[in-house]
């Protein structure tokens, strides 16, 4: 099954900006998952939709053996440089190139919203051993901060795509919206009840970083050159003139990291 076209084109072209500008994940997330999934030195973990390896590197630091699955060639190329210890496979969530019950832990960071949820969950369930752990992780921008809200609106208006669709489709970043998005995991069955945790994850950034962050959004990097450049100029203007960011060399890009986890039954 091919992946979403905006993801395929956008992540192929935006891999460098992605690696440069997207936030990583706080150490506390890996401490939690080490205890809860658990992650141990002999754990065989699959980082599904691994991208450039922003989450993979934390998994490797836990001592786990990691196989990273990623369908986009440009992302895999970066991943190989950043995480040479990981085994890297071309594949999708809907057709995971791993044997039945061969994996202790599956992690999906910033990507479950791209999947066809039901076939992907069936595949995740198939590759996990009984009692294996699944973690779904998202970095979510703090839209209550005005310049961040305006940043998101610019991208939505100019590209027609909504980054992190499940949250913004409901116009809320709250627990209720998260429950709606994740209800499918309960519906398909085969997993223990979901548990949730949230961590602060503010990212120090500068104006160029915010522009690269916009460029790394799949909908933006998939735009024709003239529209992409016009949008990126507007993003630069926003950050250079907004009272919360104007004249500041570095400032915080506020985020939180939401973690949801469960085990197969
Ligand atoms: C926003 S990036 C997240 C990358 C990485 N996990 C991270 O946390 O930075 C989303 C990734 O999902 C991948 N992706 C999109 N659709 C997919 C699918 N159906 N199966 C597997 N990966 C997919 C994209 O190629 C992209 O690398």
XYZ file of N, CA and C and ligand atoms in Angstrom:
822
model
N 0.857 -1.196 0.000
C 0.000 0.000 0.000
C 0.894 1.248 0.000
N 0.707 2.170 -0.986
C 1.560 3.362 -0.999
C 1.190 4.280 0.162
N 2.152 5.110 0.584
C 1.853 6.032 1.676
C 1.165 7.274 1.115
N 0.583 8.067 2.000
C -0.079 9.323 1.634
C 0.829 10.152 0.724
N 0.244 10.692 -0.366
C 1.046 11.365 -1.378
C 1.751 12.620 -0.834
N 1.053 13.390 0.010
C 1.684 14.597 0.589
C 2.876 14.196 1.441
N 2.760 13.082 2.151
C 3.878 12.616 2.980
C 5.032 12.175 2.081
N 4.708 11.420 1.034
C 5.767 10.887 0.165
C 6.561 12.020 -0.469
N 5.856 13.007 -1.039
C 6.555 14.096 -1.745
C 7.205 15.036 -0.756
N 6.461 15.370 0.299
C 6.952 16.360 1.254
C 8.164 15.873 2.015
N 8.142 14.638 2.500
C 9.266 14.168 3.309
C 10.478 13.832 2.435
N 10.239 13.493 1.144
C 11.368 13.247 0.248
C 12.168 14.548 0.070
N 11.443 15.651 -0.101
C 12.104 16.915 -0.401
C 12.545 17.647 0.865
N 11.870 17.378 1.998
C 12.105 18.172 3.197
C 13.014 17.522 4.220
N 13.721 16.447 3.837
C 14.477 15.672 4.836
C 15.534 16.508 5.563
N 16.249 17.368 4.824
C 17.297 18.173 5.470
C 16.698 19.167 6.461
N 15.632 19.864 6.018
C 14.973 20.814 6.921
C 14.392 20.075 8.123
N 13.878 18.875 7.867
C 13.284 18.092 8.957
C 14.319 17.826 10.048
N 15.464 17.344 9.621
C 16.507 16.994 10.593
C 16.993 18.245 11.329
N 17.097 19.340 10.610
C 17.629 20.571 11.199
C 16.636 21.205 12.175
N 15.332 21.228 11.796
C 14.420 22.138 12.493
C 13.386 21.483 13.394
N 13.132 20.205 13.243
C 12.094 19.600 14.088
C 12.630 19.324 15.484
N 11.760 19.462 16.482
C 12.226 19.191 17.845
C 12.508 17.713 18.058
N 13.427 17.441 18.960
C 13.647 16.064 19.394
C 12.653 15.721 20.503
N 12.997 14.725 21.285
C 12.090 14.240 22.328
C 12.804 14.292 23.670
N 12.089 14.732 24.734
C 12.786 14.889 26.011
C 13.228 13.556 26.598
N 14.315 13.615 27.307
C 14.876 12.439 27.977
C 13.822 11.721 28.833
N 12.929 12.538 29.452
C 11.917 11.958 30.344
C 11.021 10.955 29.615
N 10.827 11.151 28.304
C 10.000 10.208 27.535
C 10.661 8.829 27.535
N 11.975 8.812 27.334
C 12.680 7.527 27.265
C 12.788 6.890 28.650
N 12.891 7.728 29.687
C 12.886 7.178 31.052
C 11.552 6.483 31.313
N 10.468 7.145 30.913
C 9.138 6.554 31.106
C 9.019 5.232 30.344
N 9.418 5.262 29.067
C 9.255 4.060 28.244
C 10.190 2.937 28.699
N 11.355 3.313 29.229
C 12.264 2.302 29.774
C 11.565 1.527 30.897
N 10.819 2.253 31.730
C 10.113 1.594 32.825
C 8.870 0.861 32.342
N 8.122 1.471 31.443
C 6.775 0.992 31.167
C 6.680 -0.036 30.046
N 7.523 0.061 29.010
C 7.277 -0.853 27.871
C 7.691 -2.294 28.149
N 8.798 -2.622 28.767
C 9.932 -1.777 29.110
C 10.971 -1.808 27.991
N 11.996 -0.936 28.129
C 13.167 -0.996 27.245
C 14.327 -1.525 28.063
N 14.952 -2.556 27.568
C 16.092 -3.166 28.253
C 17.218 -3.358 27.231
N 18.453 -3.599 27.683
C 19.541 -3.763 26.710
C 19.279 -4.840 25.661
N 18.501 -5.880 25.955
C 18.275 -6.911 24.928
C 16.943 -6.740 24.200
N 16.222 -5.659 24.527
C 14.922 -5.431 23.872
C 15.120 -5.231 22.377
N 14.248 -5.880 21.573
C 14.267 -5.654 20.125
C 13.120 -4.687 19.811
N 13.505 -3.465 19.456
C 12.511 -2.411 19.246
C 12.410 -2.067 17.772
N 11.176 -1.825 17.310
C 10.959 -1.334 15.945
C 10.493 0.104 16.034
N 11.269 1.036 15.470
C 10.832 2.432 15.392
C 10.189 2.603 14.021
N 8.873 2.645 14.029
C 8.093 2.644 12.792
C 7.910 4.077 12.316
N 8.121 4.317 11.004
C 8.089 5.680 10.447
C 9.185 6.505 11.106
N 10.394 5.984 11.064
C 11.506 6.536 11.853
C 12.003 7.877 11.339
N 11.671 8.244 10.104
C 12.095 9.547 9.568
C 13.607 9.660 9.559
N 14.111 10.781 10.048
C 15.561 10.980 10.096
C 16.147 10.441 11.404
N 15.330 9.789 12.212
C 15.860 9.144 13.415
C 15.797 9.991 14.676
N 14.941 10.997 14.684
C 14.888 11.858 15.882
C 14.462 11.084 17.123
N 13.583 10.109 16.950
C 13.183 9.287 18.092
C 14.112 8.071 18.216
N 14.568 7.560 17.077
C 15.410 6.361 17.048
C 16.647 6.519 17.927
N 17.235 7.741 17.912
C 18.494 7.906 18.666
C 18.269 7.741 20.168
N 17.103 8.178 20.661
C 16.798 7.991 22.084
C 16.581 6.527 22.413
N 15.950 5.809 21.492
C 15.745 4.369 21.696
C 17.088 3.650 21.771
N 17.988 4.031 20.858
C 19.322 3.407 20.853
C 20.041 3.694 22.170
N 19.878 4.923 22.680
C 20.536 5.272 23.950
C 20.033 4.425 25.108
N 18.808 3.903 24.982
C 18.266 3.056 26.058
C 18.963 1.692 26.067
N 19.732 1.413 25.014
C 20.444 0.137 24.946
C 19.712 -0.901 24.126
N 18.493 -0.575 23.667
C 17.726 -1.534 22.873
C 18.399 -1.765 21.517
N 18.085 -2.919 20.923
C 18.472 -3.185 19.539
C 17.346 -2.642 18.672
N 17.675 -1.776 17.715
C 16.606 -1.060 17.014
C 16.592 -1.391 15.532
N 15.405 -1.746 15.050
C 15.185 -1.804 13.611
C 14.258 -0.646 13.268
N 14.705 0.206 12.351
C 13.954 1.411 11.984
C 13.305 1.177 10.628
N 11.994 1.361 10.554
C 11.260 1.168 9.299
C 10.808 2.534 8.797
N 11.116 2.825 7.530
C 10.804 4.161 6.985
C 10.642 4.034 5.465
N 9.508 4.531 4.922
C 9.262 4.341 3.482
C 9.940 5.357 2.562
N 10.368 6.520 3.075
C 10.869 7.571 2.180
C 12.395 7.528 2.113
N 12.891 7.414 0.878
C 14.317 7.207 0.663
C 15.174 8.315 1.293
N 14.799 9.588 1.083
C 15.629 10.700 1.585
C 15.702 10.673 3.114
N 14.611 10.271 3.759
C 14.622 10.177 5.224
C 15.552 9.027 5.659
N 15.465 7.896 4.963
C 16.329 6.744 5.316
C 17.798 7.092 5.158
N 18.098 7.913 4.123
C 19.501 8.263 3.881
C 20.059 9.050 5.065
N 19.260 10.017 5.572
C 19.695 10.790 6.747
C 19.791 9.892 7.975
N 18.800 9.032 8.112
C 18.737 8.123 9.259
C 20.003 7.261 9.350
N 20.473 6.812 8.188
C 21.653 5.945 8.173
C 22.886 6.682 8.685
N 22.935 8.000 8.436
C 24.073 8.792 8.895
C 23.955 9.059 10.395
N 22.722 9.395 10.824
C 22.515 9.810 12.210
C 22.516 8.602 13.165
N 21.982 7.480 12.709
C 21.845 6.296 13.572
C 22.482 5.071 12.915
N 23.817 5.070 12.764
C 24.440 3.942 12.060
C 24.259 2.602 12.788
N 23.932 2.660 14.077
C 23.763 1.394 14.827
C 22.423 0.735 14.529
N 21.470 1.484 13.968
C 20.145 0.904 13.732
C 20.140 0.102 12.439
N 19.368 -0.988 12.438
C 19.080 -1.682 11.178
C 17.970 -0.884 10.505
N 18.133 -0.561 9.228
C 17.156 0.307 8.564
C 16.471 -0.456 7.435
N 15.132 -0.442 7.458
C 14.373 -1.163 6.444
C 13.409 -0.222 5.742
N 13.250 -0.443 4.434
C 12.229 0.252 3.653
C 10.910 -0.463 3.909
N 9.891 0.268 4.343
C 8.606 -0.394 4.561
C 7.599 0.578 5.111
N 6.357 0.140 5.148
C 5.287 0.997 5.657
C 4.639 0.343 6.874
N 3.858 1.155 7.575
C 3.152 0.657 8.755
C 2.095 -0.366 8.359
N 1.575 -0.230 7.133
C 0.500 -1.119 6.704
C 1.055 -2.430 6.151
N 2.357 -2.518 5.964
C 3.018 -3.753 5.504
C 4.419 -3.752 6.121
N 4.496 -4.085 7.393
C 5.782 -3.993 8.112
C 6.658 -5.181 7.703
N 7.895 -4.907 7.248
C 8.732 -5.996 6.722
C 9.432 -6.790 7.832
N 8.651 -7.303 8.783
C 9.207 -8.053 9.914
C 8.327 -9.276 10.175
N 8.956 -10.300 10.754
C 8.238 -11.559 10.993
C 7.244 -11.426 12.145
N 6.269 -12.326 12.158
C 5.292 -12.383 13.249
C 6.021 -12.528 14.576
N 5.548 -11.828 15.579
C 6.012 -11.968 16.972
C 7.529 -11.849 17.120
N 8.144 -11.015 16.270
C 9.613 -10.931 16.293
C 10.124 -9.717 17.064
N 9.203 -8.892 17.576
C 9.580 -7.594 18.138
C 9.014 -7.455 19.555
N 9.798 -6.850 20.459
C 9.322 -6.633 21.843
C 8.561 -5.319 21.986
N 8.975 -4.311 21.205
C 8.440 -2.960 21.391
C 8.324 -2.283 20.024
N 7.179 -1.638 19.765
C 7.036 -0.783 18.578
C 6.830 0.652 19.052
N 7.572 1.576 18.448
C 7.357 2.996 18.738
C 6.975 3.714 17.441
N 6.074 4.675 17.570
C 5.648 5.482 16.422
C 5.679 6.933 16.888
N 6.650 7.704 16.414
C 6.778 9.094 16.861
C 6.360 10.032 15.738
N 5.382 10.854 16.013
C 4.970 11.915 15.078
C 4.513 11.337 13.748
N 3.869 10.207 13.737
C 3.559 9.587 12.445
C 2.260 8.787 12.425
N 1.695 8.440 13.564
C 0.513 7.563 13.523
C -0.619 8.196 12.723
N -0.680 9.549 12.708
C -1.738 10.242 11.973
C -1.613 10.057 10.468
N -0.431 9.607 9.983
C -0.259 9.358 8.553
C -0.740 7.962 8.158
N -0.939 7.091 9.128
C -1.203 5.685 8.796
C -2.680 5.460 8.491
N -2.938 4.388 7.723
C -4.286 3.815 7.679
C -4.390 3.039 8.982
N -5.141 3.591 9.934
C -4.998 3.134 11.316
C -5.279 1.637 11.491
N -6.346 1.142 10.897
C -6.714 -0.251 11.201
C -5.716 -1.260 10.646
N -5.349 -1.167 9.346
C -4.328 -2.117 8.871
C -2.987 -1.943 9.586
N -2.649 -0.709 9.944
C -1.368 -0.493 10.630
C -1.390 -1.156 12.009
N -2.496 -1.014 12.718
C -2.562 -1.639 14.051
C -2.549 -3.163 13.937
N -3.170 -3.690 12.889
C -3.142 -5.147 12.692
C -1.701 -5.607 12.462
N -0.945 -4.833 11.687
C 0.456 -5.179 11.422
C 1.315 -5.041 12.688
N 1.082 -3.979 13.447
C 1.843 -3.781 14.685
C 1.573 -4.956 15.619
N 0.308 -5.350 15.705
C -0.062 -6.470 16.572
C 0.612 -7.753 16.088
N 0.680 -7.934 14.798
C 1.281 -9.153 14.220
C 2.771 -9.261 14.544
N 3.512 -8.149 14.432
C 4.972 -8.243 14.617
C 5.361 -8.283 16.097
N 4.462 -7.789 16.976
C 4.791 -7.786 18.410
C 4.601 -9.171 19.014
N 5.481 -9.514 19.927
C 5.262 -10.747 20.692
C 4.112 -10.488 21.676
N 3.454 -11.541 22.180
C 2.404 -11.317 23.170
C 2.967 -10.555 24.373
N 2.250 -9.551 24.804
C 2.719 -8.719 25.923
C 3.693 -7.640 25.499
N 3.946 -7.519 24.192
C 4.879 -6.499 23.696
C 4.293 -5.098 23.834
N 5.158 -4.092 23.863
C 4.726 -2.716 24.128
C 4.607 -1.871 22.871
N 3.629 -0.979 22.866
C 3.447 -0.020 21.767
C 3.400 1.376 22.358
N 4.201 2.291 21.801
C 4.157 3.699 22.237
C 3.883 4.589 21.032
N 2.909 5.487 21.169
C 2.586 6.481 20.148
C 2.926 7.840 20.739
N 3.737 8.598 20.020
C 4.314 9.821 20.600
C 4.101 10.986 19.625
N 3.736 12.147 20.182
C 3.641 13.367 19.352
C 4.249 14.549 20.074
N 4.996 15.360 19.330
C 5.321 16.705 19.787
C 4.205 17.623 19.303
N 3.640 18.391 20.207
C 2.499 19.243 19.875
C 2.861 20.685 20.193
N 2.699 21.562 19.206
C 2.994 22.983 19.446
C 2.011 23.572 20.442
N 2.472 24.531 21.236
C 1.586 25.220 22.182
C 0.913 26.375 21.456
N -0.284 26.098 20.963
C -1.000 27.081 20.131
C -1.577 28.225 20.957
N -1.440 28.162 22.293
C -1.939 29.278 23.106
C -0.968 30.466 23.038
N 0.239 30.225 22.521
C 1.212 31.314 22.336
C 0.934 31.948 20.964
N 0.711 33.260 20.954
C 0.154 33.891 19.750
C 1.008 33.670 18.494
N 2.326 33.847 18.590
C 3.109 33.726 17.345
C 3.047 32.292 16.821
N 2.940 31.310 17.726
C 2.855 29.902 17.307
C 1.523 29.668 16.592
N 0.470 30.237 17.166
C -0.850 30.109 16.551
C -0.834 30.707 15.140
N -0.224 31.896 15.015
C -0.179 32.540 13.699
C 0.683 31.753 12.712
N 1.741 31.140 13.209
C 2.603 30.272 12.385
C 1.765 29.131 11.795
N 0.993 28.472 12.654
C 0.166 27.350 12.187
C -0.865 27.831 11.176
N -1.527 28.969 11.487
C -2.562 29.461 10.577
C -1.989 29.800 9.207
N -0.788 30.385 9.183
C -0.151 30.697 7.895
C 0.038 29.428 7.061
N 0.543 28.388 7.709
C 0.785 27.141 6.976
C -0.532 26.564 6.472
N -1.530 26.591 7.330
C -2.829 26.040 6.933
C -3.407 26.832 5.766
N -3.371 28.163 5.868
C -3.971 28.991 4.814
C -3.236 28.846 3.485
N -1.920 28.790 3.527
C -1.164 28.825 2.274
C -0.929 27.441 1.663
N -0.957 26.395 2.477
C -0.641 25.081 1.919
C -1.871 24.184 1.853
N -2.923 24.545 2.567
C -4.128 23.712 2.553
C -3.986 22.465 3.404
N -2.829 22.281 4.006
C -2.631 21.084 4.838
C -2.561 21.476 6.293
N -3.026 20.609 7.139
C -2.958 20.887 8.569
C -1.908 19.995 9.199
N -0.803 20.589 9.679
C 0.168 19.754 10.374
C -0.480 19.151 11.615
N -0.161 17.917 11.911
C -0.713 17.209 13.080
C -2.233 17.227 13.043
N -2.794 16.804 11.941
C -4.226 16.881 11.677
C -5.134 16.513 12.853
N -4.875 15.419 13.538
C -5.879 14.993 14.512
C -6.170 16.043 15.579
N -5.134 16.765 16.024
C -5.397 17.796 17.027
C -6.147 18.962 16.430
N -5.631 19.460 15.302
C -6.151 20.719 14.795
C -7.500 20.530 14.130
N -7.799 19.321 13.678
C -9.111 19.075 13.098
C -10.185 19.325 14.146
N -9.866 19.104 15.390
C -10.850 19.331 16.439
C -10.631 20.702 17.074
N -9.636 21.445 16.583
C -9.310 22.778 17.094
C -9.018 22.752 18.585
N -8.609 21.619 19.095
C -8.270 21.550 20.520
C -7.002 20.715 20.641
N -6.227 21.016 21.647
C -5.065 20.176 21.898
C -5.254 19.471 23.220
N -6.480 19.176 23.567
C -6.758 18.702 24.921
C -6.921 17.184 24.987
N -7.170 16.721 26.176
C -7.245 15.280 26.392
C -8.402 14.664 25.617
N -9.480 15.425 25.459
C -10.644 14.879 24.749
C -10.302 14.624 23.281
N -9.582 15.605 22.669
C -9.184 15.447 21.273
C -8.260 14.241 21.124
N -7.393 14.064 22.091
C -6.462 12.938 22.036
C -7.231 11.622 22.131
N -8.233 11.570 22.999
C -9.026 10.353 23.134
C -9.735 10.014 21.824
N -10.261 11.056 21.158
C -10.950 10.820 19.886
C -9.994 10.209 18.872
N -8.793 10.765 18.815
C -7.818 10.317 17.826
C -7.368 8.888 18.085
N -7.285 8.545 19.349
C -6.726 7.241 19.695
C -7.780 6.174 19.914
N -9.062 6.560 19.784
C -10.142 5.601 20.053
C -9.984 4.341 19.198
N -9.406 4.493 18.011
C -9.270 3.349 17.098
C -8.444 2.219 17.737
N -7.497 2.578 18.589
C -6.657 1.528 19.199
C -7.534 0.642 20.087
N -8.451 1.258 20.833
C -9.377 0.466 21.651
C -10.342 -0.305 20.760
N -10.779 0.342 19.678
C -11.803 -0.285 18.830
C -11.306 -1.554 18.147
N -10.051 -1.549 17.691
C -9.575 -2.732 16.953
C -9.348 -3.920 17.887
N -9.137 -3.668 19.174
C -8.936 -4.751 20.135
C -7.526 -5.316 20.061
N -7.198 -6.163 21.029
C -5.890 -6.807 21.040
C -4.830 -6.031 21.805
N -5.218 -4.890 22.386
C -4.271 -4.074 23.157
C -4.859 -3.764 24.530
N -4.006 -3.619 25.523
C -4.459 -3.227 26.860
C -4.952 -1.773 26.824
N -5.713 -1.327 27.835
C -6.172 0.071 27.841
C -5.004 1.048 27.725
N -5.243 2.129 26.998
C -4.182 3.110 26.757
C -3.850 3.878 28.025
N -2.582 4.181 28.174
C -2.154 5.082 29.254
C -1.457 6.288 28.618
N -1.505 7.413 29.305
C -1.006 8.669 28.720
C -0.082 9.407 29.682
N 0.871 10.121 29.107
C 1.694 11.055 29.892
C 2.071 12.223 28.976
N 2.317 13.372 29.577
C 2.681 14.575 28.820
C 3.902 15.220 29.448
N 4.807 15.697 28.607
C 6.042 16.328 29.088
C 6.231 17.662 28.384
N 6.810 18.612 29.099
C 7.166 19.877 28.461
C 8.344 19.629 27.500
N 8.325 20.300 26.354
C 9.420 20.096 25.394
C 9.657 21.362 24.575
N 10.034 22.432 25.262
C 10.290 23.674 24.536
C 11.617 23.575 23.791
N 11.639 24.143 22.605
C 12.813 24.015 21.732
C 13.430 25.398 21.530
N 14.695 25.619 21.906
C 15.323 26.908 21.602
C 15.508 27.020 20.086
N 15.183 28.164 19.533
C 15.200 28.287 18.066
C 15.503 29.728 17.685
N 15.899 29.973 16.421
C 16.064 31.334 15.912
C 15.173 31.485 14.673
N 15.236 32.673 14.051
C 14.331 32.940 12.929
C 14.547 31.917 11.805
N 15.821 31.666 11.452
C 16.083 30.700 10.374
C 15.529 29.327 10.730
N 15.611 28.992 12.012
C 15.092 27.694 12.462
C 13.584 27.593 12.277
N 12.869 28.680 12.553
C 11.409 28.658 12.376
C 11.067 28.519 10.887
N 11.849 29.210 10.036
C 11.604 29.101 8.592
C 11.869 27.657 8.132
N 12.950 27.067 8.614
C 13.246 25.672 8.244
C 12.170 24.732 8.789
N 11.670 25.070 9.965
C 10.596 24.255 10.553
C 9.363 24.258 9.645
N 9.019 25.462 9.137
C 7.890 25.541 8.202
C 8.197 24.717 6.950
N 9.425 24.844 6.442
C 9.798 24.122 5.211
C 9.758 22.609 5.412
N 9.957 22.163 6.646
C 9.992 20.717 6.916
C 8.606 20.106 6.992
N 7.577 20.961 7.025
C 6.211 20.440 7.064
C 5.900 19.852 5.698
N 5.427 18.636 5.666
C 5.291 17.932 4.386
C 4.446 18.720 3.390
N 3.365 19.343 3.860
C 2.486 20.085 2.946
C 3.230 21.261 2.329
N 4.134 21.868 3.103
C 4.865 23.033 2.608
C 5.945 22.593 1.627
N 6.694 21.563 1.990
C 7.798 21.203 1.091
C 7.276 20.595 -0.204
N 6.007 20.147 -0.207
C 5.433 19.606 -1.445
C 4.853 20.696 -2.349
N 4.821 21.964 -1.896
C 4.261 23.057 -2.720
C 5.168 23.364 -3.916
N 4.600 23.930 -5.006
C 5.453 24.429 -6.098
C 6.407 25.495 -5.544
N 7.590 25.625 -6.185
C 8.654 26.494 -5.648
C 8.179 27.903 -5.313
N 7.435 28.549 -6.240
C 7.073 29.954 -6.011
C 6.164 30.089 -4.787
N 5.198 29.176 -4.628
C 4.290 29.272 -3.475
C 5.020 28.940 -2.184
N 5.947 27.994 -2.272
C 6.700 27.636 -1.059
C 7.562 28.819 -0.600
N 8.273 29.427 -1.568
C 9.148 30.552 -1.203
C 8.337 31.723 -0.652
N 7.158 31.989 -1.233
C 6.308 33.090 -0.750
C 5.852 32.810 0.685
N 5.465 31.574 0.945
C 5.021 31.219 2.296
C 6.170 31.349 3.295
N 7.351 30.879 2.899
C 8.490 30.939 3.832
C 8.871 32.400 4.114
N 8.714 33.283 3.114
C 8.978 34.712 3.346
C 7.968 35.271 4.344
N 6.738 34.820 4.261
C 5.719 35.292 5.217
C 6.018 34.784 6.629
N 6.498 33.563 6.722
C 6.859 33.010 8.040
C 8.000 33.846 8.627
N 8.988 34.151 7.792
C 10.121 34.963 8.271
C 9.626 36.326 8.754
N 8.752 36.958 7.961
C 8.213 38.270 8.327
C 7.455 38.182 9.660
N 6.670 37.146 9.818
C 5.908 36.978 11.066
C 6.853 36.980 12.271
N 7.900 36.154 12.195
C 8.769 35.996 13.362
C 9.631 37.242 13.580
N 9.999 37.910 12.460
C 10.827 39.118 12.606
C 10.038 40.302 13.159
N 8.712 40.263 13.039
C 7.930 41.441 13.437
C 7.010 41.175 14.632
N 6.762 39.929 14.971
C 5.819 39.663 16.066
C 6.439 40.125 17.392
N 5.646 40.816 18.239
C 6.213 41.339 19.491
C 6.830 40.256 20.390
N 6.383 39.031 20.281
C 6.935 37.978 21.147
C 8.304 37.476 20.678
N 8.663 37.770 19.421
C 9.911 37.216 18.888
C 10.837 38.261 18.253
N 10.283 39.427 17.858
C 11.058 40.438 17.106
C 12.313 40.851 17.874
N 13.442 40.922 17.173
C 14.673 41.429 17.759
C 15.370 40.444 18.687
N 14.847 39.232 18.821
C 15.473 38.260 19.725
C 16.267 37.240 18.911
N 17.525 37.058 19.312
C 18.370 36.135 18.560
C 17.861 34.697 18.701
N 17.531 34.327 19.942
C 16.964 32.996 20.192
C 15.756 33.131 21.100
N 14.817 32.248 20.915
C 13.603 32.263 21.731
C 13.091 30.826 21.795
N 12.047 30.608 22.597
C 11.540 29.234 22.766
C 10.432 28.961 21.755
N 10.496 27.790 21.122
C 9.359 27.293 20.346
C 8.660 26.312 21.287
N 7.531 26.746 21.891
C 6.948 25.923 22.955
C 6.180 24.707 22.431
N 6.481 23.581 22.999
C 5.813 22.313 22.653
C 5.563 21.517 23.915
N 4.708 20.529 23.778
C 4.686 19.462 24.773
C 4.812 18.148 24.010
N 5.263 17.124 24.695
C 5.337 15.797 24.090
C 4.288 14.923 24.752
N 3.364 14.400 23.945
C 2.330 13.485 24.441
C 2.752 12.058 24.144
N 2.675 11.213 25.151
C 3.038 9.799 24.992
C 1.839 8.950 25.380
N 1.504 8.003 24.531
C 0.428 7.051 24.822
C 1.019 5.664 24.669
N 0.717 4.768 25.602
C 1.290 3.431 25.465
C 0.329 2.349 25.921
N 0.610 1.139 25.458
C -0.205 -0.024 25.817
C 0.612 -1.274 25.495
N 0.028 -2.441 25.731
C 0.695 -3.714 25.437
C -0.264 -4.626 24.676
N 0.270 -5.556 23.942
C -0.621 -6.514 23.283
C -1.139 -7.518 24.296
N -2.376 -7.974 24.040
C -2.928 -9.024 24.922
C -3.104 -10.294 24.100
C 6.676 13.664 10.862
S 7.761 12.362 10.341
C 8.267 11.609 11.874
C 9.625 10.990 11.792
C 10.239 10.527 13.116
N 9.499 9.419 13.686
C 10.336 11.663 14.110
O 9.820 11.524 15.204
O 10.952 12.681 13.786
C 6.606 11.215 9.709
C 7.259 10.028 9.024
O 6.232 9.079 8.733
C 6.572 8.458 7.513
N 5.350 7.832 6.998
C 4.295 8.437 6.410
N 3.357 7.526 6.103
C 3.817 6.319 6.514
C 3.297 4.994 6.479
N 2.103 4.744 5.961
N 4.050 3.994 6.991
C 5.264 4.254 7.537
N 5.808 5.491 7.592
C 5.091 6.512 7.090
C 7.118 9.593 6.680
O 7.906 9.122 5.604
C 7.926 10.376 7.713
O 9.266 9.974 7.755
